[in-house]
Short mmCIF file of C-alpha atoms in Angstrom, two decimals:
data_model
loop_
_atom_site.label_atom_id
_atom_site.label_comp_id
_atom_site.label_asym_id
_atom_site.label_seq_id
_atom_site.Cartn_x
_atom_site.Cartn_y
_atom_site.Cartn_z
CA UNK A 1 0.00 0.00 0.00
CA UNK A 2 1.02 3.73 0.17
CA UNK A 3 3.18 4.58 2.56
CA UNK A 4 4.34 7.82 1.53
CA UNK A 5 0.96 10.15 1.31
CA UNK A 6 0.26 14.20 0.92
CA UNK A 7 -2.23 15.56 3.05
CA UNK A 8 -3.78 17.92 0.57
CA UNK A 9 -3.88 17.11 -3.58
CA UNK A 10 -3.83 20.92 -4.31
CA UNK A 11 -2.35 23.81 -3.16
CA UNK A 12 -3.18 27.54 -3.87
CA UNK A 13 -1.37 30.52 -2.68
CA UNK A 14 -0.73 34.10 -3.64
CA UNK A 15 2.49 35.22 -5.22
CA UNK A 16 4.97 36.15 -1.93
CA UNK A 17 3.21 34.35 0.25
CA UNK A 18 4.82 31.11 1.94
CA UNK A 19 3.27 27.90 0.98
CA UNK A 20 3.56 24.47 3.42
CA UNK A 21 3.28 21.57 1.50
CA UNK A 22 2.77 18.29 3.71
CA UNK A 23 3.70 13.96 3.70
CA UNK A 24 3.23 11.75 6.33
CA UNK A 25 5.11 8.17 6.08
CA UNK A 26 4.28 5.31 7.59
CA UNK A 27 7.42 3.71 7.20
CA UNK A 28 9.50 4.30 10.98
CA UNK A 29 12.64 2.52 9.34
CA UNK A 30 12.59 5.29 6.81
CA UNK A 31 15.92 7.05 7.22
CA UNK A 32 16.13 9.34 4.06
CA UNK A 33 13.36 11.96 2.80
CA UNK A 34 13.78 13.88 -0.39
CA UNK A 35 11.33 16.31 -2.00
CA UNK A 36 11.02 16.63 -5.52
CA UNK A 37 9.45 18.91 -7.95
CA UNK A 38 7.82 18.19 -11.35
CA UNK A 39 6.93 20.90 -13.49
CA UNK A 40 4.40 19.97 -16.47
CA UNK A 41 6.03 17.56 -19.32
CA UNK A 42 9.04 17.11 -17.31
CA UNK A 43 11.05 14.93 -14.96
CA UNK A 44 11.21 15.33 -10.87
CA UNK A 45 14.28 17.92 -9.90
CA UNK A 46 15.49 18.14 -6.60
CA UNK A 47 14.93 20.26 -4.06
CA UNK A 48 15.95 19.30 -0.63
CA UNK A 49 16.57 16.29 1.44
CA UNK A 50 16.83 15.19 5.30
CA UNK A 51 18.55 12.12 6.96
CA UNK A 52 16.03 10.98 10.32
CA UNK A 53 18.97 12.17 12.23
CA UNK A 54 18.22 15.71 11.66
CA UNK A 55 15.03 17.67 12.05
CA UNK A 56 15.30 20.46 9.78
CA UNK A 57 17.03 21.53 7.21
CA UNK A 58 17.42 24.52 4.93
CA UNK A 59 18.18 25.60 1.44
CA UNK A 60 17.64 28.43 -0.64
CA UNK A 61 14.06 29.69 0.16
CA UNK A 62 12.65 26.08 0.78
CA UNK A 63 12.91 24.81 4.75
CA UNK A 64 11.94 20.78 5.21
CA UNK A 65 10.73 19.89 8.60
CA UNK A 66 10.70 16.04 10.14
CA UNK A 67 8.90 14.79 13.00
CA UNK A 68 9.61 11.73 13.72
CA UNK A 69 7.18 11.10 16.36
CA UNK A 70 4.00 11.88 13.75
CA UNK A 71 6.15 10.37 10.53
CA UNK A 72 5.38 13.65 9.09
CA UNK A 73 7.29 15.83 6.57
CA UNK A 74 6.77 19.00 5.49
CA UNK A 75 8.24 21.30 2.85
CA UNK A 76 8.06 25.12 3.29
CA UNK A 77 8.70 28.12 0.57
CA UNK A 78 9.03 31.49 1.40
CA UNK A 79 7.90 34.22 -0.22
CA UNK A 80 6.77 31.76 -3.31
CA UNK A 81 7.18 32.74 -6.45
CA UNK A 82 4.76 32.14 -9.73
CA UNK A 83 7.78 29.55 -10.95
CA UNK A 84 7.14 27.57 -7.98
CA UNK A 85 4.27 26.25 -9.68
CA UNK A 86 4.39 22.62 -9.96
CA UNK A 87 3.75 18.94 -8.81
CA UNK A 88 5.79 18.56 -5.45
CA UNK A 89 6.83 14.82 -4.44
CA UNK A 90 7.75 13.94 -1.25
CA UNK A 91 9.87 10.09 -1.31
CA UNK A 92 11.09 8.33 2.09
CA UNK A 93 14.15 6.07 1.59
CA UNK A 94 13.40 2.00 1.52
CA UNK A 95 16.28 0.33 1.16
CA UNK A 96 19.60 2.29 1.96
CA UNK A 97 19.74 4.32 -1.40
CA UNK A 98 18.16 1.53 -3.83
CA UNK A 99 14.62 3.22 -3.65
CA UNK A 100 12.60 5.82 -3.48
CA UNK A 101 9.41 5.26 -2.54
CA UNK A 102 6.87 8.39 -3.84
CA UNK A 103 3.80 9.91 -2.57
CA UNK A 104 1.09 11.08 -5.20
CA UNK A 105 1.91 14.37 -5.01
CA UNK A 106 0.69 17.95 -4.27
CA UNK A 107 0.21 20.51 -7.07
CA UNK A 108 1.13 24.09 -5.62
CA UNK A 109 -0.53 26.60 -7.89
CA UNK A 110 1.03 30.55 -6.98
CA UNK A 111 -2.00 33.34 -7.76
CA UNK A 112 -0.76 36.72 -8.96
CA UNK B 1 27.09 17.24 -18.68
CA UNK B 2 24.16 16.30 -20.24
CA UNK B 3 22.67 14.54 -16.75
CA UNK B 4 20.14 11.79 -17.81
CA UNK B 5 19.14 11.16 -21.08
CA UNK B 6 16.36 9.09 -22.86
CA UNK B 7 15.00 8.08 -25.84
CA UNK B 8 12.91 8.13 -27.56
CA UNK B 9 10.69 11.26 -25.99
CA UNK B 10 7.39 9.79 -27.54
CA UNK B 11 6.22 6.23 -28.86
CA UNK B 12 3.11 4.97 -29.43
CA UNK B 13 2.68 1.35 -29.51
CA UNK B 14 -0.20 -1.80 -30.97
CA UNK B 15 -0.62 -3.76 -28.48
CA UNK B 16 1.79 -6.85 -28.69
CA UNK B 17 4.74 -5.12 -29.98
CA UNK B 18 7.73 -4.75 -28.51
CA UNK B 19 9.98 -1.70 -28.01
CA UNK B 20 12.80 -0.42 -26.11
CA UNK B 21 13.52 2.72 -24.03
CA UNK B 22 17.12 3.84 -23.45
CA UNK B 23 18.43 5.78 -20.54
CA UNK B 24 22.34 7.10 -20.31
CA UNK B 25 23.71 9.42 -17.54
CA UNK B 26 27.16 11.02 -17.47
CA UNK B 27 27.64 11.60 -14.17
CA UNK B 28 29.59 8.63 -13.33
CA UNK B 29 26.94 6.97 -10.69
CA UNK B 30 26.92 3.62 -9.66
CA UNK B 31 23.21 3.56 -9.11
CA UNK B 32 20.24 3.45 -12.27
CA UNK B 33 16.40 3.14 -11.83
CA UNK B 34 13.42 3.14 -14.03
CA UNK B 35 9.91 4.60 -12.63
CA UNK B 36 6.68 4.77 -14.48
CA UNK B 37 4.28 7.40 -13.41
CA UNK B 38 0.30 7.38 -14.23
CA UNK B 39 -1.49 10.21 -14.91
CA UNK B 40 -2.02 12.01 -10.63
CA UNK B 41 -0.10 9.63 -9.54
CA UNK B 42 3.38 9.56 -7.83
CA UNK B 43 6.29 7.25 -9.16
CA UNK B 44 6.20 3.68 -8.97
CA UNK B 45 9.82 1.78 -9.18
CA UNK B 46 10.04 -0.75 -12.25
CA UNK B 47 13.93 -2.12 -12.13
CA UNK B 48 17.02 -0.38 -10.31
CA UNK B 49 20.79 -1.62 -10.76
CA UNK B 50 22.54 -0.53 -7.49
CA UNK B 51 25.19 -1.02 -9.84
CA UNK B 52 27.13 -2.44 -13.02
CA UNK B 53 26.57 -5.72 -13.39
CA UNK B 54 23.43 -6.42 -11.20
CA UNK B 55 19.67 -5.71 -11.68
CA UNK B 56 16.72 -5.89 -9.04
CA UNK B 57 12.49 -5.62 -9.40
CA UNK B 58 11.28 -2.81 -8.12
CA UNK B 59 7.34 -2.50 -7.39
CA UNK B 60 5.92 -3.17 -10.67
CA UNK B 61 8.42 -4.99 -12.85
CA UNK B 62 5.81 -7.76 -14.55
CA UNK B 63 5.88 -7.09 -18.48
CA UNK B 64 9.16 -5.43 -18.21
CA UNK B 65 12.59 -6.49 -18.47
CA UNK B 66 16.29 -4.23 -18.00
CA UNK B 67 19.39 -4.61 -18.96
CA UNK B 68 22.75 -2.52 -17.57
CA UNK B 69 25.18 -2.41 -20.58
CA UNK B 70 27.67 -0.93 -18.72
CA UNK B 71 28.28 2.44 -15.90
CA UNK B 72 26.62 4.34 -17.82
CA UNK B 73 23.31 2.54 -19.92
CA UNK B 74 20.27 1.25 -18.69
CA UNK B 75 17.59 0.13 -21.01
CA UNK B 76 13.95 -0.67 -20.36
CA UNK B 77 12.62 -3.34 -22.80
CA UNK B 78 8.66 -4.30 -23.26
CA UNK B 79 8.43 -7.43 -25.11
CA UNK B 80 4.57 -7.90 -25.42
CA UNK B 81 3.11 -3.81 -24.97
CA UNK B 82 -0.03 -3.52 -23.21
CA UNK B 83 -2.88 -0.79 -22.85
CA UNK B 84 -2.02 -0.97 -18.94
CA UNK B 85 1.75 0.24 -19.68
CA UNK B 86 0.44 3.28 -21.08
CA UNK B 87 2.48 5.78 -18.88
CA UNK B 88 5.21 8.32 -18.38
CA UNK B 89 8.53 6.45 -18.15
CA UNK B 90 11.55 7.71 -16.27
CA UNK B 91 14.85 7.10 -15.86
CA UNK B 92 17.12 7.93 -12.72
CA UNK B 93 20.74 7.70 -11.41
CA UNK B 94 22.05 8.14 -8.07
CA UNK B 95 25.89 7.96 -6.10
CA UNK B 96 24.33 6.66 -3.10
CA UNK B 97 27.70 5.31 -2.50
CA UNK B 98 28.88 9.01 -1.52
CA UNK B 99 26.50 8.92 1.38
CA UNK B 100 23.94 11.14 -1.18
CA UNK B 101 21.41 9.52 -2.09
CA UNK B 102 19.51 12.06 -4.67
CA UNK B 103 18.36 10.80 -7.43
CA UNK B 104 18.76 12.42 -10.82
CA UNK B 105 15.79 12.19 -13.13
CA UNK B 106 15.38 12.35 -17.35
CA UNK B 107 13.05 14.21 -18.83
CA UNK B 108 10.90 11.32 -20.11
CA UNK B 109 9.55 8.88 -22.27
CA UNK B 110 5.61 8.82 -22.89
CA UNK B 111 4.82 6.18 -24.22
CA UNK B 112 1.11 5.20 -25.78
CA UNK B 113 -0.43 1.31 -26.06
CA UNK B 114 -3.45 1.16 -28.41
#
């Protein structure tokens, strides 16, 4: 079954505002969480990633959260942009690097 | 670098033929993988090769066969196509052997069964 799931199947926001885009796993051997984004007609690009020994982690406007305790993820933009419209993938590792294993997704949609 | 390539970009397919996608990366990783994705769906795992040399099912590898020509080839074949392999196919690579365990992804094959 799916162990990696989003909460929410769409997401709309307004242009500078922050969007929170969330995945729970059900998986507590999971060790490795990477999110992904998929704009339309082409293939997943990274964003960010997290190891289950860390809790957050930051890049370049994007901030990924992990608790543990819930097996939830979340994925955080600031001040989002209209090219931060896409399909966003969270995946929880499986099998020490083999695998990814993907949720459905969550398309963020930015609003002038 | 060109990252991860594949070919072709389209295909469509009769039902009962066979065809094969191709996948290359040039990034020197040890680690391939083929996903399909359905339309709203996430991506489901086919085959990986953790590396040259070796080959593994993934999720959904029934109708599908791989083959790892060498570091830096991976090829999906479909011997007998069916309607229910209509998808998006993509191909990934990853160094997990650096402790990073991104995966790089192609831009696609989509690929029609009529």
């Amino acid at each position: 079954g799916e162990s990696v799931g989003l909460h929410l199947p769409t997401l709309s926001v307004q242009e500078g505002d922050n969007s929170i885009i969330n995945c729970a796993y059900s998986n507590s051997a999971s060790d490795y969480f990477i999110w992904y984004k998929q704009e339309s007609g082409k293939g997943p690009q990274f964003i960010i990633d997290i190891r289950s020994n860390m809790d957050k982690r930051q890049g370049q406007r994007v901030t990924v959260l992990l608790n543990k305790t819930v097996k939830h993820l979340s994925l955080q933009i600031a001040a989002t942009q209209p090219g931060d419209s896409a399909v966003y993938f969270c995946a929880e590792n499986l099998n020490s690097g083999y695998a990814l294993n993907f949720g459905k997704g969550t398309s963020l949609l930015v609003t002038p | 670098n060109a990252g991860v390539t594949q070919t072709p970009k389209f295909q469509v397919l009769k039902t009962g033929q066979s065809m094969t996608l191709q996948c290359a990366q040039d990034m020197n990783h040890n680690s391939m993988y083929w996903y399909r994705q359905d339309p709203g769906m996430g991506l489901r795992l086919i085959y990986y090769s953790a590396s040259e040399g070796t080959t593994d099912k993934g999720e959904v590898p029934n109708g599908y066969n791989v083959s790892r020509l060498n570091k830096r080839e991976f090829s999906l074949r479909l011997e007998s196509a069916a309607p229910s392999q209509t998808s998006v196919y993509f191909c990934a690579s990853s160094n997990f052997r650096t402790g990073r365990d991104e995966q790089y992804f192609g831009p696609g094959t989509r690929l029609t069964v009529t």
